[in-house]
Coordinates of C-alpha atoms and ligand atoms in Angstrom, one line a residue:
M1 CA -5.0 19.3 -17.3
N2 CA -3.5 16.3 -15.9
T3 CA 0.0 16.1 -17.1
R4 CA 0.6 12.3 -16.3
I5 CA -0.8 11.6 -19.7
A6 CA 0.9 13.9 -21.8
D7 CA -1.4 14.1 -24.8
P8 CA -4.8 12.6 -23.7
G9 CA -6.0 12.6 -27.2
S10 CA -3.4 10.3 -28.5
A11 CA -3.7 8.3 -25.2
R12 CA -0.1 7.0 -24.9
L13 CA 1.2 6.0 -21.7
A14 CA 4.7 4.9 -21.3
G15 CA 4.8 4.6 -25.2
V16 CA 1.8 2.2 -25.3
D17 CA -1.4 3.2 -27.0
L18 CA -3.9 2.8 -24.5
H19 CA -6.9 2.2 -27.0
A20 CA -5.2 -0.4 -28.6
L21 CA -4.5 -1.9 -24.9
A22 CA -7.8 -1.8 -23.9
A23 CA -9.2 -3.1 -27.1
R24 CA -6.9 -6.1 -26.5
E25 CA -7.1 -6.8 -22.8
G26 CA -10.5 -5.3 -22.1
T27 CA -11.4 -3.0 -19.2
P28 CA -11.3 -2.3 -16.3
L29 CA -7.7 -2.8 -16.6
Y30 CA -4.8 -1.8 -14.2
A31 CA -1.7 -0.6 -16.0
Y32 CA 1.5 0.0 -14.5
D33 CA 4.5 1.9 -15.7
A34 CA 7.6 0.1 -15.0
H35 CA 9.8 3.0 -15.6
A36 CA 8.0 5.1 -12.9
L37 CA 8.3 2.3 -10.4
D38 CA 12.1 1.9 -11.2
A39 CA 12.7 5.7 -11.0
R40 CA 11.2 5.5 -7.3
I41 CA 13.2 2.6 -6.4
D42 CA 16.3 4.1 -7.7
A43 CA 15.6 7.6 -6.0
L44 CA 15.2 5.7 -2.6
R45 CA 18.3 3.6 -3.1
D46 CA 20.1 7.2 -3.9
G47 CA 18.8 8.9 -1.0
L48 CA 20.0 5.9 1.4
H49 CA 23.3 5.5 -0.1
G50 CA 25.9 5.2 2.4
R51 CA 23.5 5.0 5.4
R52 CA 23.1 1.9 7.4
A53 CA 19.5 1.5 6.0
R54 CA 17.2 -1.0 4.4
V55 CA 14.0 -0.5 2.7
C56 CA 11.2 -3.2 3.2
Y57 CA 8.4 -2.8 0.8
A58 CA 5.0 -2.6 2.2
V59 CA 3.6 -5.5 0.1
K60 CA 0.1 -4.7 1.0
A61 CA 0.2 -1.6 -1.3
N62 CA 0.5 -3.9 -4.3
S63 CA 1.2 -7.6 -4.1
N64 CA 1.3 -8.6 -7.8
R65 CA 3.9 -11.0 -8.3
A66 CA 5.7 -9.4 -11.2
L67 CA 5.9 -6.1 -9.3
L68 CA 7.1 -7.7 -6.2
A69 CA 9.8 -9.8 -8.1
R70 CA 10.9 -6.6 -9.7
I71 CA 11.2 -4.9 -6.2
A72 CA 13.0 -7.9 -4.9
A73 CA 15.5 -7.9 -7.9
A74 CA 16.2 -4.6 -7.2
G75 CA 17.5 -5.6 -3.7
L76 CA 14.8 -4.5 -1.5
G77 CA 13.3 -6.2 1.4
A78 CA 9.6 -6.9 2.2
D79 CA 7.2 -5.8 5.0
I80 CA 4.5 -8.5 5.3
V81 CA 1.4 -8.8 7.3
S82 CA 0.0 -12.2 6.6
E83 CA 0.9 -15.6 5.6
G84 CA -0.3 -14.9 2.2
E85 CA 1.9 -11.9 1.9
L86 CA 4.9 -14.1 3.2
R87 CA 4.1 -16.6 0.6
R88 CA 3.9 -14.1 -2.2
A89 CA 7.2 -12.4 -1.2
L90 CA 9.1 -15.8 -1.0
A91 CA 7.8 -16.7 -4.3
A92 CA 8.7 -13.3 -5.8
G93 CA 12.4 -13.9 -4.7
F94 CA 12.7 -11.8 -1.5
R95 CA 15.3 -13.5 0.9
A96 CA 13.4 -14.4 4.0
S97 CA 16.2 -12.7 6.1
D98 CA 15.1 -9.4 4.4
I99 CA 11.5 -9.8 5.3
V100 CA 9.8 -8.0 8.3
F101 CA 6.5 -9.2 9.6
S102 CA 4.4 -6.6 11.1
G103 CA 0.6 -6.8 12.1
V104 CA -1.5 -6.6 15.2
G105 CA -2.9 -9.9 15.0
K106 CA -0.3 -12.4 13.9
T107 CA -1.8 -16.0 14.3
R108 CA -0.1 -18.9 15.8
M109 CA -0.1 -20.4 12.1
E110 CA 1.4 -17.4 10.8
I111 CA 4.2 -17.0 13.3
A112 CA 5.1 -20.6 13.0
A113 CA 5.3 -20.3 9.0
A114 CA 7.4 -16.8 9.4
L115 CA 9.8 -18.8 11.8
E116 CA 9.9 -21.7 9.6
A117 CA 11.0 -19.5 6.4
G118 CA 13.3 -17.6 8.7
V119 CA 12.0 -14.1 8.4
G120 CA 14.6 -11.5 9.5
R121 CA 12.6 -9.7 12.0
F122 CA 9.1 -9.7 13.8
N123 CA 7.6 -6.3 14.5
A124 CA 5.6 -7.2 17.7
E125 CA 2.6 -5.2 19.0
S126 CA 1.8 -6.5 22.2
R127 CA 3.0 -8.5 25.2
E128 CA 0.7 -11.3 24.3
E129 CA 2.2 -11.6 21.0
L130 CA 5.7 -11.8 22.6
G131 CA 4.7 -14.7 24.7
L132 CA 3.3 -16.4 21.8
L133 CA 6.4 -15.9 19.5
D134 CA 8.5 -16.6 22.3
A135 CA 6.9 -20.1 22.9
L136 CA 6.9 -20.9 19.3
A137 CA 10.4 -19.9 18.6
A138 CA 11.6 -22.1 21.6
E139 CA 9.6 -25.1 20.3
R140 CA 11.7 -24.8 17.2
G141 CA 14.8 -24.1 19.0
Q142 CA 15.1 -20.9 17.4
V143 CA 15.6 -17.2 18.5
A144 CA 13.5 -14.6 16.7
C145 CA 14.6 -11.0 16.1
V146 CA 11.9 -8.7 17.5
A147 CA 11.2 -5.0 17.2
L148 CA 8.7 -3.6 19.6
R149 CA 6.2 -1.2 17.8
I150 CA 5.7 1.8 19.8
N151 CA 2.6 3.7 19.5
P152 CA 3.8 7.4 20.0
D153 CA 0.4 9.0 20.4
V154 CA 1.0 11.4 17.5
D155 CA -1.8 12.6 15.0
A156 CA -0.8 11.8 11.7
L157 CA -2.9 14.5 10.1
T158 CA -4.4 12.1 7.5
H159 CA -7.8 10.4 7.0
A160 CA -8.8 8.7 10.4
K161 CA -9.1 5.4 8.8
I162 CA -5.5 5.2 7.7
S163 CA -4.1 7.0 10.9
T164 CA -2.3 4.4 13.2
G165 CA -0.3 6.2 15.8
K166 CA -2.7 7.8 18.1
A167 CA -3.4 6.2 21.6
E168 CA -6.7 5.2 20.7
N169 CA -5.7 3.3 17.6
K170 CA -5.0 -0.6 18.1
F171 CA -1.6 -0.3 16.9
G172 CA 1.8 -0.6 18.9
I173 CA 2.6 -0.2 22.4
A174 CA 2.7 2.9 24.7
L175 CA 5.8 4.0 25.9
D176 CA 5.4 3.0 29.5
P177 CA 4.5 -0.7 28.8
A178 CA 7.1 -0.8 26.0
R179 CA 9.8 0.3 28.7
A180 CA 8.7 -2.6 31.3
I181 CA 9.0 -5.0 28.3
F182 CA 12.5 -3.9 27.7
R183 CA 13.3 -4.2 31.3
E184 CA 11.9 -7.9 31.4
A185 CA 13.4 -8.9 28.3
T186 CA 14.8 -12.0 29.8
R187 CA 11.3 -13.4 30.5
W188 CA 11.3 -14.2 26.7
P189 CA 14.5 -16.3 26.5
A190 CA 13.7 -17.2 22.8
L191 CA 13.4 -13.6 21.5
R192 CA 16.1 -11.0 21.0
I193 CA 14.2 -7.6 21.4
D194 CA 16.6 -5.1 19.9
G195 CA 14.6 -3.1 17.5
L196 CA 12.1 -0.3 17.8
H197 CA 9.3 0.3 15.1
A198 CA 6.7 2.9 14.6
H199 CA 4.3 3.6 12.0
I200 CA 1.9 6.5 12.5
G201 CA -0.2 6.4 9.2
S202 CA -0.5 6.5 5.7
Q203 CA -0.6 9.2 3.0
L204 CA 1.3 11.7 5.2
L205 CA 1.5 15.1 3.5
S206 CA 3.2 17.0 6.5
L207 CA 6.5 16.0 7.9
D208 CA 5.4 17.6 11.2
P209 CA 3.8 14.5 12.7
I210 CA 6.6 12.4 11.4
R211 CA 9.2 14.7 13.0
E212 CA 7.2 14.6 16.4
A213 CA 6.9 10.6 16.3
M214 CA 10.4 10.1 15.4
A215 CA 11.7 12.5 18.2
R216 CA 9.6 10.5 20.7
V217 CA 11.1 7.3 19.5
A218 CA 14.6 8.6 19.4
V219 CA 14.0 9.9 22.9
F220 CA 13.1 6.4 24.1
A221 CA 16.0 4.7 22.1
G222 CA 18.4 7.0 24.0
E223 CA 16.9 5.9 27.2
L224 CA 17.1 2.5 26.3
R225 CA 20.9 2.9 25.5
A226 CA 21.5 4.8 28.8
S227 CA 20.0 1.7 30.5
G228 CA 22.0 -0.9 28.6
T229 CA 20.0 -1.8 25.7
A230 CA 21.9 -1.2 22.4
L231 CA 19.2 -1.2 19.5
R232 CA 20.2 -2.9 16.4
S233 CA 17.4 -1.3 14.3
I234 CA 14.7 1.3 14.2
D235 CA 12.0 0.8 11.8
V236 CA 10.3 4.1 10.9
G237 CA 7.5 2.3 8.9
G238 CA 6.0 3.7 5.7
G239 CA 3.5 6.5 5.1
L240 CA 5.1 9.0 2.9
G241 CA 2.2 10.5 1.1
V242 CA 2.1 10.9 -2.9
C243 CA 0.1 13.3 -5.2
Y244 CA -3.2 12.2 -5.9
R245 CA -4.5 15.6 -7.0
E246 CA -2.0 17.4 -9.4
G247 CA -1.5 21.0 -8.4
Q248 CA -3.2 20.6 -5.0
D249 CA -1.4 17.7 -3.3
H250 CA 2.1 18.6 -2.1
P251 CA 3.7 15.7 -0.6
P252 CA 7.0 16.0 1.2
A253 CA 10.1 15.7 -1.2
L254 CA 11.6 12.3 -0.6
S255 CA 14.9 14.1 0.3
D256 CA 13.2 16.2 2.9
Y257 CA 11.5 12.9 4.5
L258 CA 14.7 11.1 4.7
A259 CA 16.4 14.3 6.1
T260 CA 13.9 14.5 8.8
V261 CA 14.2 11.0 9.7
F262 CA 18.2 11.1 9.7
A263 CA 18.2 14.3 11.8
A264 CA 15.9 12.3 14.3
F265 CA 18.2 9.5 14.6
D266 CA 21.5 11.3 14.5
G267 CA 24.1 9.4 15.9
F268 CA 22.2 6.1 16.0
E269 CA 24.4 3.4 15.1
G270 CA 22.2 0.7 14.2
E271 CA 20.2 0.1 10.9
L272 CA 17.3 2.2 9.9
V273 CA 14.3 0.4 8.2
F274 CA 12.0 2.0 5.9
E275 CA 8.5 0.3 4.9
P276 CA 7.1 2.4 2.1
G277 CA 4.3 1.0 0.2
R278 CA 2.3 3.8 -1.7
W279 CA 5.3 6.1 -2.3
L280 CA 6.8 3.3 -4.5
V281 CA 3.8 2.2 -6.6
A282 CA 0.9 4.6 -6.3
E283 CA 1.7 7.0 -8.9
A284 CA 3.0 4.3 -11.4
G285 CA -0.5 2.8 -11.7
Y286 CA -3.5 3.7 -13.7
L287 CA -6.9 2.2 -13.8
L288 CA -8.3 2.2 -17.1
A289 CA -11.9 2.2 -17.8
R290 CA -14.5 2.3 -20.7
V291 CA -17.7 4.7 -20.2
V292 CA -20.7 2.4 -20.4
R293 CA -23.1 5.4 -20.4
V294 CA -23.7 8.9 -20.1
K295 CA -26.6 9.2 -18.0
Q296 CA -28.2 12.6 -17.6
G297 CA -30.0 12.7 -14.1
S298 CA -32.5 15.4 -13.1
S299 CA -29.8 17.4 -11.4
R300 CA -26.4 15.8 -12.5
C301 CA -24.6 14.1 -15.3
F302 CA -23.5 10.8 -14.4
L303 CA -20.6 9.0 -16.1
V304 CA -21.0 5.4 -15.7
L305 CA -17.9 3.5 -16.1
D306 CA -17.1 -0.2 -16.2
A307 CA -15.0 0.1 -13.3
A308 CA -16.5 0.3 -9.9
M309 CA -15.7 0.3 -6.2
N310 CA -15.0 -3.3 -6.2
D311 CA -12.0 -2.4 -8.4
L312 CA -10.7 0.8 -6.7
I313 CA -12.4 1.2 -3.3
R314 CA -10.3 4.2 -2.2
P315 CA -12.9 6.9 -3.1
S316 CA -15.7 5.1 -1.6
L317 CA -13.6 4.1 1.8
Y318 CA -11.9 7.2 2.3
E319 CA -13.3 9.9 0.0
A320 CA -10.0 9.7 -1.7
W321 CA -9.4 11.8 -4.8
H322 CA -8.0 10.3 -7.9
D323 CA -7.2 12.5 -10.8
I324 CA -9.3 11.4 -13.9
V325 CA -8.4 12.0 -17.5
S326 CA -10.8 11.2 -20.3
L327 CA -8.7 10.0 -23.3
V328 CA -10.3 12.0 -25.9
P329 CA -9.0 15.0 -28.0
Q330 CA -8.7 17.8 -25.4
D331 CA -10.3 20.2 -27.6
R332 CA -13.7 18.9 -26.9
P333 CA -15.6 21.1 -24.4
M334 CA -15.4 20.5 -20.8
R335 CA -18.2 19.0 -18.9
V336 CA -18.9 18.3 -15.3
Y337 CA -19.7 14.7 -14.2
D338 CA -20.3 12.6 -11.3
V339 CA -18.0 9.7 -12.1
V340 CA -19.6 6.5 -10.8
G341 CA -19.4 2.7 -11.1
P342 CA -22.3 0.3 -11.9
V343 CA -22.3 -1.3 -8.5
C344 CA -25.7 -0.9 -6.7
E345 CA -24.7 1.5 -4.2
T346 CA -24.4 5.3 -4.2
G347 CA -21.1 4.9 -2.4
D348 CA -19.7 3.6 -5.9
T349 CA -18.7 7.2 -6.8
F350 CA -15.1 7.9 -8.0
A351 CA -15.7 11.7 -8.0
R352 CA -18.4 14.2 -7.9
D353 CA -18.5 17.4 -9.9
R354 CA -15.6 16.6 -11.9
A355 CA -14.7 18.4 -14.9
L356 CA -13.5 16.3 -18.0
A357 CA -13.1 16.9 -21.7
E358 CA -16.5 15.4 -23.0
V359 CA -17.0 12.0 -23.5
E360 CA -19.4 9.6 -25.0
E361 CA -20.4 5.9 -24.5
G362 CA -17.4 3.7 -25.5
D363 CA -14.7 6.3 -24.7
L364 CA -11.9 5.6 -22.5
V365 CA -10.8 7.2 -19.1
V366 CA -7.9 6.8 -16.7
L367 CA -8.0 7.1 -13.0
C368 CA -4.4 8.0 -12.0
G369 CA -2.6 7.2 -8.7
A370 CA -4.1 3.7 -8.7
G371 CA -1.0 1.5 -8.4
A372 CA -1.3 1.5 -4.5
Y373 CA -4.2 0.1 -2.6
G374 CA -6.1 -0.4 -5.9
M375 CA -5.7 -3.8 -7.1
S376 CA -4.8 -5.2 -3.7
M377 CA -7.9 -4.2 -2.3
A378 CA -10.1 -5.2 -5.0
S379 CA -13.1 -7.8 -4.6
T380 CA -15.6 -9.5 -6.7
Y381 CA -18.5 -7.7 -5.0
N382 CA -21.7 -7.7 -7.3
S383 CA -20.1 -10.7 -8.8
R384 CA -17.7 -8.7 -10.9
P385 CA -14.6 -10.7 -11.9
L386 CA -11.2 -9.1 -10.6
P387 CA -9.8 -7.0 -13.3
A388 CA -6.5 -7.8 -15.3
E389 CA -3.4 -6.2 -14.8
V390 CA -0.5 -5.2 -17.0
L391 CA 3.1 -3.8 -16.9
L392 CA 4.0 -1.2 -19.5
E393 CA 7.6 -1.1 -20.4
S394 CA 9.6 0.3 -23.3
G395 CA 6.4 0.9 -25.5
G396 CA 5.2 -2.7 -25.0
Y397 CA 3.4 -4.6 -22.3
Q398 CA 3.3 -7.7 -20.5
L399 CA 0.0 -9.1 -18.9
I400 CA 0.9 -9.6 -15.2
R401 CA -2.5 -10.8 -14.3
R402 CA -5.1 -12.3 -16.5
R403 CA -8.8 -11.1 -15.9
Q404 CA -10.6 -13.6 -13.5
T405 CA -12.7 -16.0 -15.4
W406 CA -16.3 -16.7 -14.4
E407 CA -15.2 -20.0 -13.3
E408 CA -12.5 -18.9 -11.3
M409 CA -14.7 -16.5 -9.5
T410 CA -17.0 -19.1 -8.1
A411 CA -14.3 -21.7 -8.0
G412 CA -14.1 -22.0 -4.1
E413 CA -17.8 -22.3 -3.7
C414 CA -19.2 -25.8 -2.8
A415 CA -22.9 -26.9 -2.9
P416 CA -24.3 -27.4 0.6
L417 CA -23.8 -30.6 2.2
E418 CA -27.1 -32.9 1.9
R419 CA -29.1 -33.0 5.1
G420 CA -27.8 -35.8 7.3
T421 CA -24.3 -36.3 5.7
A422 CA -22.3 -33.8 7.8
Ligands
LLP501 N1 4.1 -0.3 7.3 C1 3.2 -0.8 8.0 C2 3.2 -1.4 9.5 C3 1.8 -0.4 7.7 O1 0.6 -0.6 8.3 C4 1.6 0.2 6.2 C5 0.4 0.5 5.9 C6 3.0 0.6 5.7 C7 4.2 0.4 6.4 C8 2.9 1.1 4.3 O2 2.3 2.4 4.3 P1 2.4 3.4 3.0 O3 4.0 3.8 2.8 O4 1.8 2.7 2.1 O5 1.7 4.6 3.5 N2 -5.7 1.4 2.3 C9 -5.2 2.4 2.5 C10 -3.7 2.5 3.1 C11 -3.6 1.6 4.1 C12 -2.3 1.4 4.9 C13 -2.1 0.5 5.9 N3 -0.6 0.4 6.4 C14 -5.4 3.6 1.4 O6 -5.8 3.0 0.4 O7 -5.0 4.8 1.6

């Protein structure tokens, strides 16, 4: 049994009655446990206490403004990858100087917006990007701080779609060209290239690839130092994995992860930057859904939920496992289901052959570990409005995103121009 919901029969999460919550706010509904988020933030802060280190939360994991505001208020910075995330981060109260701008395809407009806002650091991924950034910073009479994203060519041992540190991936710069960039740094007079960045992938469950990648970065940093480039920061990216499958996933403990990073950069005098996304929010989040139908197929029993791949795409996209709990008295017999959504694709499957306490139409189920890359990857596919989000705290809750209305869903669409008026 999943212990995240201590007593599924009574269906309470963070002191909130999920039946009452679902009745009031409807389903599908994302619910976040504020205390669980705070606990992760505190653990990170404790783990970094006394170190020259900062945490820049990877906004893409969950970009709800209320969560961002909470994370900003706790003193963390933000790792952003688009102008949209820049706007969200600033609106949520992150100081521009605490923002790092990552991403392989920053556009001219996005770079200009980031310079205008005064973001603290650009994690640059190519020589071409340096050229553009230099030109735009020079135009504005600014000097931009830059970390070069290194591609350490390490297999992160995670799903191929979220692996980013192999030579064949689009991310970062190999060591040789990176070396040349540092040698020629004066070519970009409006840039201060004094940092390194590496992010090898996400949902990392082994420390070995992290150790390997960080060792390569550390050797490179040592080389730069020996040739007269003192680095001010090394950004180790995000990637720390979480437990999606209780009893089966054994992610590294935070303390072991941090010890691995500190050991790699022992003696480094600059600042270490961490960009966790998933680790902060994944396990604080739940997707609450209602059973629309229990459909006995010829060979399998389908549990059709009112949540679908448009609400939580991770199982469809990465064959990701999410623990599922049926919110029914647990003395009901166990039954094996294929848990699916109503979208018209076979890929709209949350789980196959999943044993749950038996459910009936109208019962509630909860998908666990849905706080990261859940709502932030949601779409309106099949013209299904975006779900609502609530923050559970001290036995009560706050609505932090209302359910999208039909009007909102189609608001940006225009009638085609009449012939001849274009
Ligand atoms: N920094 C950079 C440069 C990144 O690209 C990412 C994630 C992070 C930090 C945060 O990584 P985290 O700590 O969350 O692992 N949609 C996928 C995950 C994609 C991750 C993309 N980059 C999923 O649902 O598993």
